[in-house]
Coordinates of N, CA and C in Angstrom, one line a residue:
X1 N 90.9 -43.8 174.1 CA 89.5 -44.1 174.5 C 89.1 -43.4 175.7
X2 N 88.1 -42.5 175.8 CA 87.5 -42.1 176.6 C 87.0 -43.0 178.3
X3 N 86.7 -42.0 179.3 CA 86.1 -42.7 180.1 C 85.2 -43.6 180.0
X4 N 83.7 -43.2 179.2 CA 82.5 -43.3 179.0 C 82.8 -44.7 178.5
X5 N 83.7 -44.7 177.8 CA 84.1 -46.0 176.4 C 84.3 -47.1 177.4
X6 N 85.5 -46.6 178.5 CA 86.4 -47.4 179.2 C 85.5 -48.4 179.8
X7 N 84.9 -47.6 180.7 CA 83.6 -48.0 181.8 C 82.7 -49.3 181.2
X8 N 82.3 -48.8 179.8 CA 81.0 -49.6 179.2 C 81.9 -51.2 178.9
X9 N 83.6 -51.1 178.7 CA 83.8 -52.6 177.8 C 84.1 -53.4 178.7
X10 N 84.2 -54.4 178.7 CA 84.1 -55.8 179.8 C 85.1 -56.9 178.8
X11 N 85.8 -57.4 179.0 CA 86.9 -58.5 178.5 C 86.0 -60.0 179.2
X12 N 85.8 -60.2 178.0 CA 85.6 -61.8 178.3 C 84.3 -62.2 178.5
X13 N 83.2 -61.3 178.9 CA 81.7 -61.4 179.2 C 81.4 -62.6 180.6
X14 N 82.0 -62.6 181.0 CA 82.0 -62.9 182.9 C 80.3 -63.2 183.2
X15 N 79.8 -64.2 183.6 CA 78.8 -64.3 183.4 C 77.9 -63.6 185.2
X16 N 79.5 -63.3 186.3 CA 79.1 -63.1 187.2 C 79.2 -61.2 187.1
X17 N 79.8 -61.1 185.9 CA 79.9 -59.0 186.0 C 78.5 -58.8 185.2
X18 N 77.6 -59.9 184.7 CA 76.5 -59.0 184.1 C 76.0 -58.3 184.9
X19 N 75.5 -58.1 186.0 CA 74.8 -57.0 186.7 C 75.3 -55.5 186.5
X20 N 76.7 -55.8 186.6 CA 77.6 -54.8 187.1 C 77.7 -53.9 185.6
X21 N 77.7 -54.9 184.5 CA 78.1 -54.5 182.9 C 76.5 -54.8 182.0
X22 N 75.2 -54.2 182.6 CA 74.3 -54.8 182.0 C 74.7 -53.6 180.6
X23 N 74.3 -54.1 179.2 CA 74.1 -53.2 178.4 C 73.0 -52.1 178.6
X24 N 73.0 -50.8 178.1 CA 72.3 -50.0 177.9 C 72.8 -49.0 176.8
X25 N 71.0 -48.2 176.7 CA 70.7 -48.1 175.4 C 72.0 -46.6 175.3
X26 N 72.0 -46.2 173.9 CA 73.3 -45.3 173.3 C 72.8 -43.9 174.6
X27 N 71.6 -43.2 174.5 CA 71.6 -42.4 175.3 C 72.0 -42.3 176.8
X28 N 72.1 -43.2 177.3 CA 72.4 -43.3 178.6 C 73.8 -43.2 178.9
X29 N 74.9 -43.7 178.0 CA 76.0 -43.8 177.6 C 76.8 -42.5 178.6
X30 N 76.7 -41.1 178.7 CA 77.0 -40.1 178.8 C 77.0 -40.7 180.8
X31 N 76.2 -41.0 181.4 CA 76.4 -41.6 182.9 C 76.8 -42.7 182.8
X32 N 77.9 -43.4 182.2 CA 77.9 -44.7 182.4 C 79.0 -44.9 183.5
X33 N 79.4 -44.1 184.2 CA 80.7 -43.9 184.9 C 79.4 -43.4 186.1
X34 N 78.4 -42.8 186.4 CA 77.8 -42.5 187.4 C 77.1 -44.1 188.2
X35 N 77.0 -44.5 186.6 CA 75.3 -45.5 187.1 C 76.7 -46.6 186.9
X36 N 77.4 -47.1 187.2 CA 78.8 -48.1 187.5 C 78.8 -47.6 188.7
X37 N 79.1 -46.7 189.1 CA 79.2 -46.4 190.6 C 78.0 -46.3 191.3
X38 N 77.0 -46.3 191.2 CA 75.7 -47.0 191.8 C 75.7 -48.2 191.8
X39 N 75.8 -48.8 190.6 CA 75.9 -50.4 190.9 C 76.9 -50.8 191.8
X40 N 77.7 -50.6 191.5 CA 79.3 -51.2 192.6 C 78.9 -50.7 193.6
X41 N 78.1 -49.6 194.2 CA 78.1 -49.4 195.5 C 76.7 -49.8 196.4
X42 N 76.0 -50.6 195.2 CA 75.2 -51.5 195.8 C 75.7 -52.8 195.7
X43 N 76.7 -53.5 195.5 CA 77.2 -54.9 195.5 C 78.1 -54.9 197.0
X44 N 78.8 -53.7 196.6 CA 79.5 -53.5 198.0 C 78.8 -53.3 199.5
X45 N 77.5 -53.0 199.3 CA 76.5 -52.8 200.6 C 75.9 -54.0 200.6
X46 N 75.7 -55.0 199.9 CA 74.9 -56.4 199.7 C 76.3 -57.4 200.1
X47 N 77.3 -57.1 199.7 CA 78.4 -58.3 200.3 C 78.8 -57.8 201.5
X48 N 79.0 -56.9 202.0 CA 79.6 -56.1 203.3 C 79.1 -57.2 204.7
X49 N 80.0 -57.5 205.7 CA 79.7 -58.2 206.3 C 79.6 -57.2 207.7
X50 N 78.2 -56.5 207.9 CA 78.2 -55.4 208.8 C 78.3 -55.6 210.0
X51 N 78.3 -56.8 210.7 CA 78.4 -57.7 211.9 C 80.4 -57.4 212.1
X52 N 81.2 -57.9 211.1 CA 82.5 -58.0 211.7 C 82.7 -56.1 211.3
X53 N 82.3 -55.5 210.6 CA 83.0 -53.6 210.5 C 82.7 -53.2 211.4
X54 N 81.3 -53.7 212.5 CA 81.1 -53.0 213.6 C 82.2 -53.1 214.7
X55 N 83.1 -54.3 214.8 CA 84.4 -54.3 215.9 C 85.3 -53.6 215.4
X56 N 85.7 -53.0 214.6 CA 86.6 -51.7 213.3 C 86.3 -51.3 213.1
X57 N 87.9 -50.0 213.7 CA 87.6 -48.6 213.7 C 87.3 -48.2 212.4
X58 N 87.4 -46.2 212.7 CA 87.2 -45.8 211.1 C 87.8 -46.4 210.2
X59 N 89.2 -46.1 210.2 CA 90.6 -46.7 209.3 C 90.5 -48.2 208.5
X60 N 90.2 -48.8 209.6 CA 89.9 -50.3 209.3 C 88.6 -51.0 208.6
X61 N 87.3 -50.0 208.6 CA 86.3 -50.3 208.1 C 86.5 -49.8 206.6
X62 N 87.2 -48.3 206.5 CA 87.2 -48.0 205.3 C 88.3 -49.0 204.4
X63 N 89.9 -49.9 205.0 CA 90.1 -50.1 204.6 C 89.6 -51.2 204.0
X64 N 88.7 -51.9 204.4 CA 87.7 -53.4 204.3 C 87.0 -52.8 203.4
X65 N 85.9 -51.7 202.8 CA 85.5 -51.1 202.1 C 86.5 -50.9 200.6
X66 N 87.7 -50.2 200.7 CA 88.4 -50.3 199.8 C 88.7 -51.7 198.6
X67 N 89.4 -52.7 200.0 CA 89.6 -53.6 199.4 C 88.3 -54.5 198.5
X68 N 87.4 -54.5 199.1 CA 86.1 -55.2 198.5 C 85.9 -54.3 197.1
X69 N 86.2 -53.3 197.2 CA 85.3 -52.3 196.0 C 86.5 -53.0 195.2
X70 N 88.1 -52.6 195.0 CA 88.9 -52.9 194.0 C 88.6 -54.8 193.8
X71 N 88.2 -55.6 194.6 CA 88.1 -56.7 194.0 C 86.7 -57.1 193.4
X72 N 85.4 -56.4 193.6 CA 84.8 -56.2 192.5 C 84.9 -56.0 191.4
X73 N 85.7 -54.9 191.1 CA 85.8 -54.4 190.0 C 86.6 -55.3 188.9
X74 N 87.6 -55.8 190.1 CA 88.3 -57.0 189.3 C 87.5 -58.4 188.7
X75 N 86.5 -58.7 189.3 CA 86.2 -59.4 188.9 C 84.9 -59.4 188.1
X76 N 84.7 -58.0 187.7 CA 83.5 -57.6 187.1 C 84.4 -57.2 185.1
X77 N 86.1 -57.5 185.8 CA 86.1 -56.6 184.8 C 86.5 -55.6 183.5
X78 N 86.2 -54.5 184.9 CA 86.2 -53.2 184.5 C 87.3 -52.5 184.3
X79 N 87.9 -52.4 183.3 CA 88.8 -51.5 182.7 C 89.0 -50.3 183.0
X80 N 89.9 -49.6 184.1 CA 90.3 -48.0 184.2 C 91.6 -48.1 184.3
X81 N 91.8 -46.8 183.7 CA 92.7 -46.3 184.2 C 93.5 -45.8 185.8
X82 N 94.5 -46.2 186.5 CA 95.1 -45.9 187.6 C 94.2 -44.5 188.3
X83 N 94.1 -43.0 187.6 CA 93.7 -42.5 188.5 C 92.2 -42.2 188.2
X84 N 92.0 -43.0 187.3 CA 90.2 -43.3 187.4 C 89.3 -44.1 188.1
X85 N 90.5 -44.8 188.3 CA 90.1 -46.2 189.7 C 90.1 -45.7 191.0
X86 N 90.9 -44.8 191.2 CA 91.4 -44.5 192.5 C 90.3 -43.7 192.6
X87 N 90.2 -42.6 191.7 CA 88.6 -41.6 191.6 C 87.3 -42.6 192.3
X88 N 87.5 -43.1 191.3 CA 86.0 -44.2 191.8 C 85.9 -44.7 193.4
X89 N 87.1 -45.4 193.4 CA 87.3 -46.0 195.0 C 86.9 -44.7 195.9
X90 N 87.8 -43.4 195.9 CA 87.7 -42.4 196.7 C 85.8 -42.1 196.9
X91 N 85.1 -41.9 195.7 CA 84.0 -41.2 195.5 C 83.2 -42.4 196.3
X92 N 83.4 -43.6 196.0 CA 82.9 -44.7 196.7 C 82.8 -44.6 198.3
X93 N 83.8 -44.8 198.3 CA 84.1 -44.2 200.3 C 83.3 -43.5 200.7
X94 N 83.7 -42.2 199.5 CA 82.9 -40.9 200.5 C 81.2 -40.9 200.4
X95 N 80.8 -42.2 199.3 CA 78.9 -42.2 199.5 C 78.5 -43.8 200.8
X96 N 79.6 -44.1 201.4 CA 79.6 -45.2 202.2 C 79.8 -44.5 203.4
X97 N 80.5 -43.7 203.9 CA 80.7 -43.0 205.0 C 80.8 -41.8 205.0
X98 N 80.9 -40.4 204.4 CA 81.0 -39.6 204.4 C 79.8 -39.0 204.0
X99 N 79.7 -37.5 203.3 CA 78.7 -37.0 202.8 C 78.4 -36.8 201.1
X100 N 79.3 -38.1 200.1 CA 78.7 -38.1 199.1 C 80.1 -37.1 198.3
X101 N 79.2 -36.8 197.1 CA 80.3 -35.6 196.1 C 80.9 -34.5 196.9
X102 N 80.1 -33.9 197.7 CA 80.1 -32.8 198.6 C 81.4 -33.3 199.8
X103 N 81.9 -33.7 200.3 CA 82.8 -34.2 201.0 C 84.0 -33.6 200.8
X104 N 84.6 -33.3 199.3 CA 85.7 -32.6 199.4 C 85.6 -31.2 199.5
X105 N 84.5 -30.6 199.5 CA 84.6 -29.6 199.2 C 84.7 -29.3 201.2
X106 N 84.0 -29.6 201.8 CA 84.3 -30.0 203.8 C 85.1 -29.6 203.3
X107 N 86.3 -30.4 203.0 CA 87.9 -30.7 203.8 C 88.4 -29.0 203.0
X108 N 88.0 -28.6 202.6 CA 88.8 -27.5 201.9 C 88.3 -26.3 202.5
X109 N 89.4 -25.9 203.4 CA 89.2 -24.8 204.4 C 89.0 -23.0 203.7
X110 N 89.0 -23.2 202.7 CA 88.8 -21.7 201.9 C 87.7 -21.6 202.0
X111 N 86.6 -22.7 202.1 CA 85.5 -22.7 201.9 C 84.4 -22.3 202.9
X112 N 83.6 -21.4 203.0 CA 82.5 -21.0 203.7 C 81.1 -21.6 203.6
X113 N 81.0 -21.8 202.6 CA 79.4 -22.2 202.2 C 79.5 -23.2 201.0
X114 N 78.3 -23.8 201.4 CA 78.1 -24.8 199.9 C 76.4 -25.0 199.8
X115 N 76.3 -24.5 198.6 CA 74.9 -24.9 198.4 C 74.0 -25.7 197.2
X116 N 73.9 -26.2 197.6 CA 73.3 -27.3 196.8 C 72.1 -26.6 195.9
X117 N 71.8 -26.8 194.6 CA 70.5 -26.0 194.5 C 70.1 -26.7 193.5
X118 N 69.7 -27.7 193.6 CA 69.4 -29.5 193.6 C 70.1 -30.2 193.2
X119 N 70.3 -31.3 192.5 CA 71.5 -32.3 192.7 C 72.2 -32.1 191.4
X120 N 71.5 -31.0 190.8 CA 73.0 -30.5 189.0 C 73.5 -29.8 189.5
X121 N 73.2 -28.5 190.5 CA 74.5 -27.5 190.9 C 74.6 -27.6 192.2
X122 N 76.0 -27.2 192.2 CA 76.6 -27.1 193.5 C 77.2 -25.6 193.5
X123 N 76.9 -25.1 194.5 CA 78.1 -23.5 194.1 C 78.9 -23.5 195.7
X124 N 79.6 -22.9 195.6 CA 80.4 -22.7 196.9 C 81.1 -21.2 197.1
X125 N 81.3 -20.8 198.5 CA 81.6 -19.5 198.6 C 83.1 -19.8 199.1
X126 N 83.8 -18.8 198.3 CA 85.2 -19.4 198.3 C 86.2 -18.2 198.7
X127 N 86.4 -18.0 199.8 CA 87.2 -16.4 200.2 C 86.8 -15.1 199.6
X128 N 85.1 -15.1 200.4 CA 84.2 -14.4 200.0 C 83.3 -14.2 198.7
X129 N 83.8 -15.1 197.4 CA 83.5 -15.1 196.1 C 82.9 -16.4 195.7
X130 N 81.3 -16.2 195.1 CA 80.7 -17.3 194.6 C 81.1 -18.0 193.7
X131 N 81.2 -19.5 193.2 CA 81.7 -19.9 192.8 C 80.6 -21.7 192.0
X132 N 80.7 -21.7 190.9 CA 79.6 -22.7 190.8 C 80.9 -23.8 190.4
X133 N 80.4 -25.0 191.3 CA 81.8 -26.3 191.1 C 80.9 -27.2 189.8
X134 N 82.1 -28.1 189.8 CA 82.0 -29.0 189.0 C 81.3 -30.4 189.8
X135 N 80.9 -30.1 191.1 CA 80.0 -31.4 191.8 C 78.6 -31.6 191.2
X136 N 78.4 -32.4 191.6 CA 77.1 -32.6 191.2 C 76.5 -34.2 191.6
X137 N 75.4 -34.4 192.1 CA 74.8 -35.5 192.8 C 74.0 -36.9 191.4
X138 N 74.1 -37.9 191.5 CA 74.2 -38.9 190.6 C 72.5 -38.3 190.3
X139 N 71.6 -38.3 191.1 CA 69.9 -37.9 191.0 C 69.6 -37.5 192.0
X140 N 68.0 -36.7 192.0 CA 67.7 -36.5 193.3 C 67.7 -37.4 194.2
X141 N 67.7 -38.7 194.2 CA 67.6 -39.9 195.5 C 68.9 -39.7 195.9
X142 N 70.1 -39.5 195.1 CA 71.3 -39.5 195.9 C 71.6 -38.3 196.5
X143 N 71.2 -37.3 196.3 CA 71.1 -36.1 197.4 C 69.8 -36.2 198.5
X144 N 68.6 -36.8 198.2 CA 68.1 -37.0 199.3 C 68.9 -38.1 200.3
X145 N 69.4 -38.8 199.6 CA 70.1 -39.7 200.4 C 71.0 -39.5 202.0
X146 N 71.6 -38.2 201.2 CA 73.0 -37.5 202.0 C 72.2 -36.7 203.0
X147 N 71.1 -36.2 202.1 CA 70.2 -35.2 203.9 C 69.8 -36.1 204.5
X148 N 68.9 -37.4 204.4 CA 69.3 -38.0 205.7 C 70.1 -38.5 206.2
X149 N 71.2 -39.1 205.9 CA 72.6 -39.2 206.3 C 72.7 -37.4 207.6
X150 N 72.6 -36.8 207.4 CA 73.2 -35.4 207.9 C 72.3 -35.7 208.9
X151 N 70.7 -35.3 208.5 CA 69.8 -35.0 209.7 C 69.6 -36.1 210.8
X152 N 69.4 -37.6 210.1 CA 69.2 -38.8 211.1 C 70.8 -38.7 212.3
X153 N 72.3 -37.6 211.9 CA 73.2 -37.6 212.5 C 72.9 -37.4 213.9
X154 N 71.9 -36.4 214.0 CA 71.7 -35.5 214.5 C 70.4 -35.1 215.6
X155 N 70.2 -36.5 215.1 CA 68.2 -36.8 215.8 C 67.1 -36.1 215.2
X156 N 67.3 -35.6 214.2 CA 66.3 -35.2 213.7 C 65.5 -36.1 212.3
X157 N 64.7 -35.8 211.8 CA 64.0 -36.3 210.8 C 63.8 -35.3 209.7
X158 N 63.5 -35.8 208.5 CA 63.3 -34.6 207.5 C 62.3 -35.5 206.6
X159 N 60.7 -35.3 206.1 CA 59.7 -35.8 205.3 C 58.8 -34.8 204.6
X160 N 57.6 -35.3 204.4 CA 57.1 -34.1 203.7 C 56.0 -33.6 205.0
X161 N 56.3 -34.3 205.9 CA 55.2 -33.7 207.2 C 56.5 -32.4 207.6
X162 N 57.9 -32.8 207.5 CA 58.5 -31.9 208.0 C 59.7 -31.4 206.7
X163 N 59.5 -30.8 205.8 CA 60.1 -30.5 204.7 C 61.2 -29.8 205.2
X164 N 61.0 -29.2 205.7 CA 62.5 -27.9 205.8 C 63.0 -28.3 207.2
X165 N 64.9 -28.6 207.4 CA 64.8 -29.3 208.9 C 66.5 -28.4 208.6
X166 N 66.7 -27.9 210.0 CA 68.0 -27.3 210.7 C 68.6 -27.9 211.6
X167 N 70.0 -27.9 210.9 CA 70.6 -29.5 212.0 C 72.6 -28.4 212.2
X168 N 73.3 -29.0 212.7 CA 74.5 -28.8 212.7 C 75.1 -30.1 212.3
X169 N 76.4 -29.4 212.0 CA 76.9 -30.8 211.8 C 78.2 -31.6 213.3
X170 N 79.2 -32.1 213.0 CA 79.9 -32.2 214.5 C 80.9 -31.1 214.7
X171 N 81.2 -30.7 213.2 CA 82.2 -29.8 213.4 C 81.3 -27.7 213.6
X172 N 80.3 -28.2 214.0 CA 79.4 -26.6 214.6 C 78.8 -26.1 213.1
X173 N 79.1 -26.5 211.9 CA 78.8 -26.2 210.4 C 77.1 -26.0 210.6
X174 N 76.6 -25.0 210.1 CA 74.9 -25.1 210.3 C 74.4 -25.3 209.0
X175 N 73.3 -26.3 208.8 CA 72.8 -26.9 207.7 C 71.7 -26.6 207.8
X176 N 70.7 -26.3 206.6 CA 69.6 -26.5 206.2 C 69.2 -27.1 205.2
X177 N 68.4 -27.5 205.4 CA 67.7 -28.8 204.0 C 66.3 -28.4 203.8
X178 N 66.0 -28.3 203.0 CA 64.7 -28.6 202.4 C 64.1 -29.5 201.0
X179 N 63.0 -29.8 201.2 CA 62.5 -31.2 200.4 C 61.2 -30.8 199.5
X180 N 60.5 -31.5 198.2 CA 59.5 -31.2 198.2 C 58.6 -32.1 199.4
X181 N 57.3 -31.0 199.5 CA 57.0 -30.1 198.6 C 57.1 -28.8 198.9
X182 N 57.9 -28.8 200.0 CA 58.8 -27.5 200.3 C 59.4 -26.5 199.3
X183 N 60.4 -27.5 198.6 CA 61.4 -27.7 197.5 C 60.7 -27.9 196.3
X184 N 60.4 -26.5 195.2 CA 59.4 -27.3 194.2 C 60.3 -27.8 192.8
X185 N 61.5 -28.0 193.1 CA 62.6 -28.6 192.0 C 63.4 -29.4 192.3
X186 N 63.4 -29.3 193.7 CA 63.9 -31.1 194.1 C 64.9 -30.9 195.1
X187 N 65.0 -32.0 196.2 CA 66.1 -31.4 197.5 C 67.2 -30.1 197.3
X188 N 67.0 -29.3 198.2 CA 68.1 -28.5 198.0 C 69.3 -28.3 199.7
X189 N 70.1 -28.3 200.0 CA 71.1 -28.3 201.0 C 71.8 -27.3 200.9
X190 N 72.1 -25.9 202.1 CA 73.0 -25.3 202.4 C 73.9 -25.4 203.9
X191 N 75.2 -25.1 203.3 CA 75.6 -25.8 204.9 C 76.8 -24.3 205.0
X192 N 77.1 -23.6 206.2 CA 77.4 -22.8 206.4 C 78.5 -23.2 207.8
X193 N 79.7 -22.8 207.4 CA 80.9 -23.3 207.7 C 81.7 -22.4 208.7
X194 N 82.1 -22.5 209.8 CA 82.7 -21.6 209.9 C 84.6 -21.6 210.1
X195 N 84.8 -20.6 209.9 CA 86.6 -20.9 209.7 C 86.8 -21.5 210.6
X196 N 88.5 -21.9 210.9 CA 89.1 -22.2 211.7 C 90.1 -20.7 212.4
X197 N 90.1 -20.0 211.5 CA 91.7 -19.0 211.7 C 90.8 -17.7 211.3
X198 N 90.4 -16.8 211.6 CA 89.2 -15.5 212.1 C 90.1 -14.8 210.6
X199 N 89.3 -14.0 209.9 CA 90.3 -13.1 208.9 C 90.4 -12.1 209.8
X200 N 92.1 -11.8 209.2 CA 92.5 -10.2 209.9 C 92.2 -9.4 208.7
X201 N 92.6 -8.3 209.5 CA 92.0 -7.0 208.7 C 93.1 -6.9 207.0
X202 N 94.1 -7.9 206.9 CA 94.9 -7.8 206.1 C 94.2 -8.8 205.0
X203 N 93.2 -9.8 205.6 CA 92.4 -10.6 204.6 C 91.7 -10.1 204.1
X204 N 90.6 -9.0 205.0 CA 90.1 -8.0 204.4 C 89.8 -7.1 203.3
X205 N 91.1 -6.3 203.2 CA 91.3 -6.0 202.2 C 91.8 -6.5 201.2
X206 N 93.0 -7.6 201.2 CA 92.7 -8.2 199.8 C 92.0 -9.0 199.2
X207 N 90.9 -9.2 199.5 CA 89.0 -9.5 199.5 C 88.2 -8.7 199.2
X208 N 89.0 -7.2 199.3 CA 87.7 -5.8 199.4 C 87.0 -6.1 199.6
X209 N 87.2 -6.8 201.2 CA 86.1 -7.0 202.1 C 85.9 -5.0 202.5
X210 N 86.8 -4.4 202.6 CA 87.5 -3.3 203.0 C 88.0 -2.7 202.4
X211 N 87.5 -1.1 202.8 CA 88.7 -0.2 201.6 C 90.0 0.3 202.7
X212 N 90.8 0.4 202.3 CA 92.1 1.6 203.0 C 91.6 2.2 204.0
X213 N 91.2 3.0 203.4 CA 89.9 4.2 204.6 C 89.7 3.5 206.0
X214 N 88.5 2.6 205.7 CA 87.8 1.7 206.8 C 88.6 1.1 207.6
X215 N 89.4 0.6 206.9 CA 90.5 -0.2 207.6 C 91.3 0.4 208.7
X216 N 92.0 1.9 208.2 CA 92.8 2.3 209.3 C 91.6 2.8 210.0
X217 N 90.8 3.3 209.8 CA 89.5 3.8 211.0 C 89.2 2.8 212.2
X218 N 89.6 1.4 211.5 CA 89.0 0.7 212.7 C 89.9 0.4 213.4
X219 N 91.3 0.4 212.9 CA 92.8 0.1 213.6 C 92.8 1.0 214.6
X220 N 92.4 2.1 214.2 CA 92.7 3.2 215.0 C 91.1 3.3 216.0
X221 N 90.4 2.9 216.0 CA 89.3 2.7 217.0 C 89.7 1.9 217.9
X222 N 90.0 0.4 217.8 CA 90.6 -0.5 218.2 C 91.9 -0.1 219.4
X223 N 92.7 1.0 218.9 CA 93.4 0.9 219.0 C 93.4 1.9 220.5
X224 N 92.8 2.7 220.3 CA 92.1 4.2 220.9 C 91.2 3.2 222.3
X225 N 90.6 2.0 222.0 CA 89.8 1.9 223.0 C 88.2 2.2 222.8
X226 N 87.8 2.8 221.4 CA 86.5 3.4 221.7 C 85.6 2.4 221.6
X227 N 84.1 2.7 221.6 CA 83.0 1.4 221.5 C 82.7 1.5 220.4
X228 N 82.4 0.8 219.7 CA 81.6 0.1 218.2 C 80.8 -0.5 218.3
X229 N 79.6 0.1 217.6 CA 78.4 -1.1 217.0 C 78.6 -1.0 216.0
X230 N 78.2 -2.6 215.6 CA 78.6 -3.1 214.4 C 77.0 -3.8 214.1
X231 N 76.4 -3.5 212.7 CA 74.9 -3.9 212.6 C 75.2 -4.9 211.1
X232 N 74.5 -5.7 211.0 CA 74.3 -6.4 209.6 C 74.8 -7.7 209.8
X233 N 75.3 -8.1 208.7 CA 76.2 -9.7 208.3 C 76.0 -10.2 207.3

């Protein structure tokens, strides 16, 4: 049995999981693992007791978050699989406190760029090479969601009086957002990353960032002392 299957069956008909297990019609079927995770992650913001998470830390808030989401489920339920649950729990977290789908792609230091080019694609620039992921945002409200999440970080605002807004993030990452009716296909987000560890000239070339040629020319500039300008980017 498939996910899609998994998600939709309910044991016993619980009269308190109907929200969570309302039926819906055969086409919708294909998100039924999206729109479960919308629901649960509105029961979990409606039962959340945001008075006692504010005296707990990060660790502790997320752990209070975890626990509540798996005893929802439990009692809604819902039938997964071990690392389908854990998926869910994780993706949950990361639209409660973090930045949503896009969050793993952060933590993954190969990464330069991510751009959103509305909430079906995601592409990402990955040791110099474009790359279109498998992310993708539940609708456009949940990627508008996450740009304000980013911009309100930051004191700024983003509307249709101010469609296109430039923010950083904490880690110096530069973002842009734009909205309609800026955006005539629906929020789009690029966020521009910068390494931690500078490429040497040995990353370079196996990037053909660089040919052979160039390479020892600059070693040997470098090395000589002389001045360079360097134009573009």
């Amino acid at each position: 049995m498939n996910l899609r299957h998994r998600l939709g069956r309910s044991n016993g008909g619980n009269a308190a999981a109907a929200p969570l297990l309302a039926p819906r019609a055969p086409e919708a079927e294909p998100d039924r693992y999206q729109q479960i995770k919308k629901q649960l992650h509105r029961e979990l913001i409606s039962k959340l007791d945001l008075n006692m998470l504010e005296g707990l830390d990060e660790g502790q808030r997320r752990a209070q978050v975890d626990h509540l989401a798996r005893r929802l489920l439990v009692e809604a339920e819902i039938r997964l699989t071990r690392g389908d649950e854990e998926r869910l729990i994780t993706e949950l977290l990361h639209d409660t406190f973090d930045l949503g789908p896009i969050t793993p792609l952060l933590l993954d230091e190969e990464i330069s760029d991510i751009l959103v080019n509305t909430h079906r694609q995601v592409y990402v620039e990955r040791l110099g090479r474009l790359e279109l992921t498998s992310v993708a945002f539940r609708d456009e409200a949940h990627l508008r969601h996450i740009i304000d999440r980013i911009i309100s970080r930051v004191g700024r605002r983003i509307d249709e009086s101010t469609p296109l807004v430039d923010a950083r993030l904490p880690d110096g990452s530069r973002v842009n957002a734009i909205i309609p009716p800026a955006a005539l296909d629906g929020p789009i987000l690029s966020i521009r990353r910068f390494r931690r560890r500078a490429l040497s000239i040995e990353d370079l070339l196996e990037l053909q960032s660089l040919s052979a040629e160039t390479a020892q020319f600059l070693t040997g500039a470098c090395r000589a002392r002389l001045n360079l300008l360097i134009t573009g980017g």
